[in-house]
XYZ file of C-alpha atoms in Angstrom:
324
model
C -14.253 -39.102 -24.200
C -13.508 -38.109 -21.053
C -12.102 -33.680 -21.048
C -8.789 -33.684 -19.874
C -8.309 -31.287 -16.961
C -6.733 -28.349 -18.055
C -5.326 -25.714 -16.227
C -5.342 -21.462 -17.372
C -4.308 -18.275 -16.897
C -4.148 -14.528 -17.552
C -3.056 -11.433 -17.137
C -4.386 -8.463 -20.049
C -6.746 -4.891 -20.071
C -10.230 -5.512 -20.052
C -13.656 -2.928 -20.959
C -16.615 -2.258 -18.486
C -19.668 -2.213 -19.664
C -21.350 -0.496 -16.756
C -20.549 2.605 -14.852
C -17.122 3.038 -13.773
C -16.598 3.133 -9.474
C -13.398 3.391 -6.913
C -11.340 1.017 -8.845
C -13.588 -0.058 -10.859
C -12.419 1.919 -14.714
C -13.470 1.352 -18.242
C -10.483 0.088 -19.085
C -8.801 -1.484 -16.476
C -6.525 -5.086 -16.102
C -7.415 -8.238 -14.595
C -5.529 -11.405 -13.360
C -7.954 -15.094 -13.867
C -6.850 -18.109 -13.177
C -9.375 -20.856 -13.915
C -9.875 -24.743 -13.729
C -12.196 -26.725 -16.392
C -13.138 -29.931 -16.470
C -13.741 -30.993 -13.307
C -16.451 -31.225 -10.868
C -15.794 -31.588 -7.202
C -14.275 -28.959 -3.490
C -10.496 -30.361 -4.553
C -10.798 -28.290 -7.515
C -13.127 -25.599 -5.599
C -10.458 -25.412 -3.032
C -7.391 -25.696 -5.574
C -8.172 -21.922 -7.378
C -9.486 -20.364 -3.518
C -6.278 -21.899 -2.213
C -4.172 -20.104 -5.530
C -6.186 -16.515 -4.628
C -5.155 -16.754 -0.655
C -1.611 -17.363 -1.255
C -1.037 -14.643 -4.763
C -2.408 -11.896 -2.332
C -0.936 -12.986 0.435
C 2.395 -12.090 -0.790
C 1.614 -9.119 -1.517
C 1.505 -5.632 1.628
C -2.669 -6.038 1.760
C -3.225 -5.010 4.894
C -6.099 -7.641 6.719
C -7.829 -9.546 4.492
C -10.667 -12.027 4.737
C -11.695 -14.837 3.292
C -15.711 -15.369 2.734
C -17.337 -18.749 0.624
C -20.731 -19.378 0.151
C -23.362 -21.702 -1.671
C -25.678 -21.425 -4.674
C -27.247 -24.633 -4.837
C -27.477 -25.489 -8.439
C -30.593 -25.588 -10.580
C -32.015 -28.589 -8.799
C -32.405 -26.860 -5.790
C -32.601 -23.017 -6.601
C -35.297 -22.588 -7.910
C -37.300 -23.783 -4.416
C -35.472 -20.964 -2.531
C -35.937 -18.143 -5.855
C -39.632 -18.668 -5.168
C -39.235 -18.445 -1.846
C -37.485 -15.136 -2.139
C -39.654 -14.349 -3.975
C -42.142 -14.186 -1.823
C -40.618 -12.976 0.698
C -39.633 -9.402 -0.316
C -42.336 -9.160 -2.843
C -43.976 -7.693 0.386
C -41.149 -5.107 1.072
C -40.836 -3.735 -2.845
C -41.302 -0.490 -1.638
C -38.752 -0.345 0.038
C -35.791 -1.317 -2.659
C -34.058 0.902 -4.657
C -34.897 0.581 -8.556
C -32.587 -2.309 -9.885
C -33.152 -4.523 -6.363
C -36.968 -4.053 -7.897
C -36.393 -5.247 -11.838
C -34.109 -8.192 -10.294
C -36.822 -9.124 -8.543
C -38.500 -10.597 -11.226
C -35.930 -12.419 -12.800
C -33.185 -12.955 -10.830
C -33.824 -12.069 -6.854
C -30.632 -13.736 -5.555
C -28.656 -10.496 -7.143
C -30.635 -8.022 -4.844
C -27.840 -9.950 -1.912
C -25.338 -7.778 -4.304
C -26.869 -4.316 -3.630
C -24.930 -1.492 -2.291
C -27.126 0.521 -0.869
C -27.881 0.205 3.247
C -31.826 0.686 2.027
C -31.496 -2.534 0.150
C -29.495 -4.519 2.441
C -31.910 -4.020 5.585
C -34.542 -5.180 3.714
C -32.662 -8.855 3.244
C -31.127 -9.008 6.491
C -33.733 -11.151 7.726
C -34.449 -13.374 4.089
C -34.063 -16.667 3.264
C -30.279 -17.495 2.836
C -29.971 -20.261 0.423
C -27.571 -22.740 2.993
C -30.739 -24.022 3.635
C -32.496 -25.056 0.667
C -28.937 -26.875 -0.540
C -29.633 -30.670 -1.955
C -27.759 -33.711 -0.661
C -25.860 -32.730 -3.894
C -24.740 -29.409 -2.917
C -24.896 -29.507 0.246
C -21.379 -31.900 0.618
C -19.953 -30.839 -2.329
C -20.494 -27.059 0.109
C -19.080 -29.106 3.443
C -16.421 -30.821 1.779
C -14.749 -27.926 0.197
C -14.478 -26.758 3.906
C -13.067 -29.799 5.426
C -9.848 -28.850 2.826
C -9.869 -25.397 3.466
C -9.486 -26.692 7.199
C -7.121 -29.133 6.366
C -5.204 -26.615 5.123
C -5.611 -24.324 8.073
C -7.356 -21.379 5.323
C -10.158 -18.600 7.855
C -12.398 -18.476 5.535
C -16.183 -16.888 7.082
C -19.741 -18.161 6.435
C -21.802 -16.078 4.308
C -25.040 -17.364 3.426
C -25.159 -13.715 0.856
C -22.354 -13.378 -0.951
C -23.977 -14.041 -4.208
C -20.606 -11.704 -5.894
C -22.391 -10.213 -9.530
C -22.387 -12.654 -12.111
C -25.597 -14.466 -13.127
C -23.846 -17.891 -13.964
C -22.231 -19.159 -10.956
C -23.339 -21.962 -9.231
C -22.167 -24.046 -6.218
C -19.710 -21.704 -4.630
C -18.629 -18.943 -5.030
C -16.278 -17.018 -3.222
C -14.329 -13.142 -1.926
C -11.928 -12.096 -0.722
C -12.705 -8.483 1.143
C -10.880 -5.631 2.753
C -11.892 -3.320 4.576
C -9.923 -0.590 2.849
C -12.123 0.459 0.213
C -15.292 0.861 1.511
C -18.444 -0.552 -0.530
C -15.856 -1.749 -3.322
C -14.411 -4.118 -0.463
C -13.445 -7.157 -2.802
C -9.854 -7.627 -4.388
C -10.306 -11.133 -5.978
C -13.201 -12.883 -6.335
C -14.567 -16.554 -7.971
C -16.639 -19.466 -7.959
C -18.127 -22.213 -10.675
C -19.948 -21.994 -13.484
C -20.745 -25.147 -14.237
C -23.244 -24.333 -17.134
C -21.356 -20.951 -18.718
C -19.009 -23.404 -21.811
C -22.926 -25.270 -22.751
C -24.589 -21.509 -22.509
C -22.043 -20.135 -25.048
C -22.352 -22.937 -27.476
C -19.660 -25.429 -26.101
C -19.547 -29.054 -24.583
C -21.091 -29.073 -21.398
C -17.744 -28.981 -19.011
C -17.309 -27.838 -15.547
C -15.150 -24.796 -14.695
C -14.185 -22.789 -11.948
C -11.688 -19.622 -11.202
C -11.379 -16.451 -10.244
C -10.322 -13.448 -11.178
C -9.200 -9.760 -9.671
C -8.272 -6.335 -10.485
C -5.159 -5.462 -10.536
C -6.119 -1.564 -10.212
C -7.879 -2.028 -7.104
C -4.486 -4.398 -5.866
C -1.988 -1.241 -6.281
C -4.156 1.394 -4.606
C -4.582 -1.481 -1.839
C -0.991 -1.258 -1.582
C -0.805 2.261 -1.876
C -3.272 2.410 1.482
C -1.500 -0.356 3.043
C 1.510 1.786 3.113
C 0.346 4.378 4.378
C -0.901 2.586 7.838
C 2.313 0.991 7.968
C 4.825 2.405 10.050
C 7.379 2.455 7.709
C 10.424 2.151 9.077
C 14.367 0.294 8.289
C 14.142 -4.004 10.083
C 16.721 -3.950 10.645
C 20.584 -1.371 9.677
C 24.154 -2.994 8.618
C 26.810 -0.771 10.708
C 30.085 -1.979 7.887
C 33.347 -0.905 9.068
C 36.274 -1.899 6.624
C 35.846 -3.421 3.571
C 35.576 -7.085 5.000
C 32.611 -6.256 6.736
C 31.574 -4.081 4.145
C 31.220 -6.806 1.441
C 30.289 -9.724 3.716
C 27.085 -6.667 5.121
C 25.632 -6.647 0.786
C 25.872 -10.506 1.169
C 23.349 -10.815 4.246
C 21.632 -7.490 3.500
C 20.891 -8.587 -0.393
C 19.623 -12.389 1.077
C 18.034 -10.680 4.432
C 16.040 -9.163 1.713
C 14.860 -11.854 -0.200
C 13.406 -12.843 3.202
C 11.273 -9.499 3.306
C 13.259 -7.518 5.252
C 13.796 -4.156 5.774
C 17.069 -3.769 5.699
C 19.432 -0.534 4.793
C 23.044 0.123 5.279
C 25.401 3.477 4.884
C 26.353 4.058 1.529
C 29.811 5.762 2.887
C 32.933 5.071 4.008
C 32.026 6.416 6.833
C 32.208 5.953 10.781
C 30.595 3.829 13.642
C 29.386 6.894 15.147
C 28.222 9.093 11.892
C 26.545 5.387 10.423
C 24.863 4.583 14.323
C 22.928 8.955 14.233
C 22.474 8.060 10.036
C 19.978 4.389 11.663
C 18.651 6.850 13.944
C 16.926 9.505 11.366
C 15.456 6.245 9.066
C 14.308 5.103 12.315
C 15.780 1.331 12.330
C 14.838 -1.231 14.318
C 17.989 -2.925 15.262
C 22.013 -1.845 14.483
C 24.566 -5.160 13.606
C 27.632 -3.059 14.144
C 30.760 -4.748 12.284
C 34.345 -3.850 11.820
C 37.243 -5.689 11.956
C 37.256 -6.869 15.057
C 34.275 -8.488 14.486
C 35.046 -9.691 11.482
C 38.214 -11.300 13.062
C 36.189 -13.103 16.047
C 33.201 -14.232 14.012
C 31.151 -12.196 16.501
C 28.957 -8.837 15.124
C 26.528 -6.972 17.899
C 22.903 -6.243 17.272
C 21.646 -3.452 19.018
C 18.358 -2.408 19.652
C 17.902 0.526 18.937
C 14.694 1.690 20.959
C 15.630 -0.407 24.482
C 20.026 -0.251 23.230
C 20.560 -3.302 25.039
C 22.467 -6.041 22.551
C 23.460 -8.805 22.128
C 26.473 -10.893 20.771
C 25.318 -12.639 16.949
C 27.614 -15.670 15.277
C 28.388 -14.348 12.494
C 28.630 -18.230 10.566
C 25.280 -18.128 11.349
C 24.454 -14.998 10.734
C 21.443 -14.439 8.645
C 18.771 -16.873 9.522
C 19.746 -15.231 12.841
C 18.551 -12.327 12.233
C 15.335 -13.521 10.633
C 14.133 -15.056 13.745
C 15.624 -12.409 15.786
C 13.637 -9.858 13.526
C 10.172 -11.223 12.461
C 9.545 -13.203 15.504
C 11.593 -11.438 17.942
């Protein structure tokens, strides 16, 4: 009986045994997504896209997707043998941990964060040159799916992740803001893990992202970005005030930063407030503008202004503020 495809997610606290590091605490919170029951590259692409789209909706700055293939039990042994033979001549330049890894899992040496070990493996053999036909076709088909979706990625032939049970596809979403611990999310295929733990032999792929690291990255990104409102709405009169409340809500929902005056101040006072906030643009709407159906949009840097139709004000402002 065929095992039905199952898609699961979990969000919650976890604990790690290894030494805590920057953004990696003893207790931490993690977002996980798993897809069980399909061994094809379309599932790999689906999981990767989910991770990318989740992070794209957050203010995390520049992120990059890295992908690799770790092969399978059919093609990996030949690569491990070649890698061990190559690195055996350079053990004096490896750290203590990597010297131990050389004997039982040399692929993990690629994951070492020490510059000395990175230098040793800089010209080492890479597994993509040893992939069997099935793994090679799987990896190329994954790239075709990502290309079809317009997802930008980097082929990283030394990406192995920190867990030993991965096979075929492995991936990370990385940032340049966190130093050596630069992975924001990561995952891969682990087709043999369920069987290894005593269950049936089912294919699986998934990812995990640490919430503490994401929060730290959001805070860092905030300090790097200009913290100025996209728009200040200077509304004069009750009708304009009520309309501006609706407009601001819709614009904020689209991701724009909109401010207004909370009192019943005149135009001059509101323009001063917009200046103090360093708002990019100001929408001026009073009784006359509400009657005519035309509002005035003023650029606070160049002082140029234009007239906008209030009946189509929200999409017009979205276009100007996001693309103008």
